[in-house]
Amino acid sequence: MGLTAPRIELLVRAGCAACGRAREDLARICGPLDVPVTEVDVDEAAAAGDGEPRAEYGDRLPVVLLDGEEHSYWEVDAPRLLADLRSRAKA
């Protein structure tokens, strides 16, 4: 059975300065590991009919989801994320 690549999602909104810093942190952490990051604007998702991310996470942006589970919010927990990604690679 092959390994499934980890899924990283960054939940953001326009005009969020902390979201920009989180984007840069994720690029620095995930880029060298070839782990793609999917960015979701919670307000755009709500306008398109999916209000769940904004309802659940809208007051804590940016939020990093790892494999669909909340990993960190307001800022990237870089040491923890790196350790979690490395442990998944060894599994």
PDB file of C-alpha atoms in Angstrom:
ATOM      1  CA  MET A   1       0.000   0.000   0.000  1.00  0.00           C
ATOM      2  CA  GLY A   2       1.452   3.392  -1.021  1.00  0.00           C
ATOM      3  CA  LEU A   3       1.710   6.478   1.107  1.00  0.00           C
ATOM      4  CA  THR A   4      -0.854   9.217   0.665  1.00  0.00           C
ATOM      5  CA  ALA A   5       0.651  12.677   0.372  1.00  0.00           C
ATOM      6  CA  PRO A   6      -0.354  15.008   3.202  1.00  0.00           C
ATOM      7  CA  ARG A   7      -2.950  17.651   2.342  1.00  0.00           C
ATOM      8  CA  ILE A   8      -2.239  21.164   3.532  1.00  0.00           C
ATOM      9  CA  GLU A   9      -4.967  23.781   3.258  1.00  0.00           C
ATOM     10  CA  LEU A  10      -4.520  27.414   4.226  1.00  0.00           C
ATOM     11  CA  LEU A  11      -7.775  29.196   5.039  1.00  0.00           C
ATOM     12  CA  VAL A  12      -7.509  32.940   4.416  1.00  0.00           C
ATOM     13  CA  ARG A  13      -9.450  36.077   3.540  1.00  0.00           C
ATOM     14  CA  ALA A  14      -8.583  39.146   1.500  1.00  0.00           C
ATOM     15  CA  GLY A  15      -6.779  41.907   3.371  1.00  0.00           C
ATOM     16  CA  CYS A  16      -5.483  39.584   6.096  1.00  0.00           C
ATOM     17  CA  ALA A  17      -1.839  40.483   6.809  1.00  0.00           C
ATOM     18  CA  ALA A  18      -1.344  37.421   9.014  1.00  0.00           C
ATOM     19  CA  CYS A  19      -2.581  35.293   6.101  1.00  0.00           C
ATOM     20  CA  GLY A  20       0.269  36.606   3.952  1.00  0.00           C
ATOM     21  CA  ARG A  21       2.813  35.688   6.617  1.00  0.00           C
ATOM     22  CA  ALA A  22       1.279  32.205   6.932  1.00  0.00           C
ATOM     23  CA  ARG A  23       1.465  31.787   3.138  1.00  0.00           C
ATOM     24  CA  GLU A  24       5.192  32.625   3.230  1.00  0.00           C
ATOM     25  CA  ASP A  25       5.806  30.280   6.176  1.00  0.00           C
ATOM     26  CA  LEU A  26       4.037  27.402   4.427  1.00  0.00           C
ATOM     27  CA  ALA A  27       6.014  27.984   1.234  1.00  0.00           C
ATOM     28  CA  ARG A  28       9.238  27.833   3.262  1.00  0.00           C
ATOM     29  CA  ILE A  29       8.188  24.654   5.115  1.00  0.00           C
ATOM     30  CA  CYS A  30       6.252  22.725   2.474  1.00  0.00           C
ATOM     31  CA  GLY A  31       8.169  23.719  -0.660  1.00  0.00           C
ATOM     32  CA  PRO A  32      11.366  21.768   0.064  1.00  0.00           C
ATOM     33  CA  LEU A  33       9.246  18.729   0.989  1.00  0.00           C
ATOM     34  CA  ASP A  34       7.221  18.955  -2.254  1.00  0.00           C
ATOM     35  CA  VAL A  35       3.998  19.185  -0.256  1.00  0.00           C
ATOM     36  CA  PRO A  36       1.461  21.307  -2.136  1.00  0.00           C
ATOM     37  CA  VAL A  37      -0.562  23.928  -0.286  1.00  0.00           C
ATOM     38  CA  THR A  38      -4.154  24.637  -1.290  1.00  0.00           C
ATOM     39  CA  GLU A  39      -5.396  28.087  -0.374  1.00  0.00           C
ATOM     40  CA  VAL A  40      -9.080  28.665   0.368  1.00  0.00           C
ATOM     41  CA  ASP A  41     -10.528  32.154   0.757  1.00  0.00           C
ATOM     42  CA  VAL A  42     -13.356  31.578   3.239  1.00  0.00           C
ATOM     43  CA  ASP A  43     -15.354  34.577   1.989  1.00  0.00           C
ATOM     44  CA  GLU A  44     -15.123  33.466  -1.647  1.00  0.00           C
ATOM     45  CA  ALA A  45     -16.121  29.942  -0.623  1.00  0.00           C
ATOM     46  CA  ALA A  46     -19.152  31.328   1.232  1.00  0.00           C
ATOM     47  CA  ALA A  47     -20.161  33.425  -1.788  1.00  0.00           C
ATOM     48  CA  ALA A  48     -19.941  30.261  -3.911  1.00  0.00           C
ATOM     49  CA  GLY A  49     -22.284  28.435  -1.541  1.00  0.00           C
ATOM     50  CA  ASP A  50     -19.889  26.787   0.924  1.00  0.00           C
ATOM     51  CA  GLY A  51     -20.243  28.774   4.129  1.00  0.00           C
ATOM     52  CA  GLU A  52     -18.839  26.080   6.419  1.00  0.00           C
ATOM     53  CA  PRO A  53     -15.174  27.219   6.431  1.00  0.00           C
ATOM     54  CA  ARG A  54     -16.132  30.827   7.207  1.00  0.00           C
ATOM     55  CA  ALA A  55     -18.628  29.795   9.890  1.00  0.00           C
ATOM     56  CA  GLU A  56     -16.184  27.466  11.613  1.00  0.00           C
ATOM     57  CA  TYR A  57     -12.856  29.268  11.158  1.00  0.00           C
ATOM     58  CA  GLY A  58     -13.665  32.856  10.137  1.00  0.00           C
ATOM     59  CA  ASP A  59     -12.709  34.393  13.485  1.00  0.00           C
ATOM     60  CA  ARG A  60      -9.319  32.622  13.681  1.00  0.00           C
ATOM     61  CA  LEU A  61      -7.752  33.218  10.258  1.00  0.00           C
ATOM     62  CA  PRO A  62      -5.351  32.185   8.985  1.00  0.00           C
ATOM     63  CA  VAL A  63      -5.973  28.514   9.729  1.00  0.00           C
ATOM     64  CA  VAL A  64      -3.766  25.629   8.601  1.00  0.00           C
ATOM     65  CA  LEU A  65      -5.505  22.302   8.036  1.00  0.00           C
ATOM     66  CA  LEU A  66      -3.443  19.132   7.805  1.00  0.00           C
ATOM     67  CA  ASP A  67      -5.358  16.285   6.185  1.00  0.00           C
ATOM     68  CA  GLY A  68      -8.612  18.111   6.922  1.00  0.00           C
ATOM     69  CA  GLU A  69      -7.904  18.654  10.625  1.00  0.00           C
ATOM     70  CA  GLU A  70      -7.106  22.002  12.232  1.00  0.00           C
ATOM     71  CA  HIS A  71      -3.366  22.164  12.834  1.00  0.00           C
ATOM     72  CA  SER A  72      -2.773  25.789  13.780  1.00  0.00           C
ATOM     73  CA  TYR A  73      -4.403  29.207  13.589  1.00  0.00           C
ATOM     74  CA  TRP A  74      -3.345  32.862  13.608  1.00  0.00           C
ATOM     75  CA  GLU A  75       0.211  31.755  12.855  1.00  0.00           C
ATOM     76  CA  VAL A  76       1.868  28.631  11.507  1.00  0.00           C
ATOM     77  CA  ASP A  77       3.274  26.356  14.203  1.00  0.00           C
ATOM     78  CA  ALA A  78       6.351  25.677  12.064  1.00  0.00           C
ATOM     79  CA  PRO A  79       8.223  23.207  14.314  1.00  0.00           C
ATOM     80  CA  ARG A  80       5.088  21.129  14.890  1.00  0.00           C
ATOM     81  CA  LEU A  81       4.070  21.173  11.222  1.00  0.00           C
ATOM     82  CA  LEU A  82       7.532  20.166  10.056  1.00  0.00           C
ATOM     83  CA  ALA A  83       7.624  17.324  12.597  1.00  0.00           C
ATOM     84  CA  ASP A  84       4.143  16.146  11.566  1.00  0.00           C
ATOM     85  CA  LEU A  85       5.027  16.206   7.868  1.00  0.00           C
ATOM     86  CA  ARG A  86       8.259  14.311   8.481  1.00  0.00           C
ATOM     87  CA  SER A  87       6.489  11.683  10.605  1.00  0.00           C
ATOM     88  CA  ARG A  88       3.917  11.143   7.836  1.00  0.00           C
ATOM     89  CA  ALA A  89       6.734  10.657   5.340  1.00  0.00           C
ATOM     90  CA  LYS A  90       8.211   7.901   7.530  1.00  0.00           C
ATOM     91  CA  ALA A  91       4.868   6.130   8.095  1.00  0.00           C
TER      92      ALA A  91
END
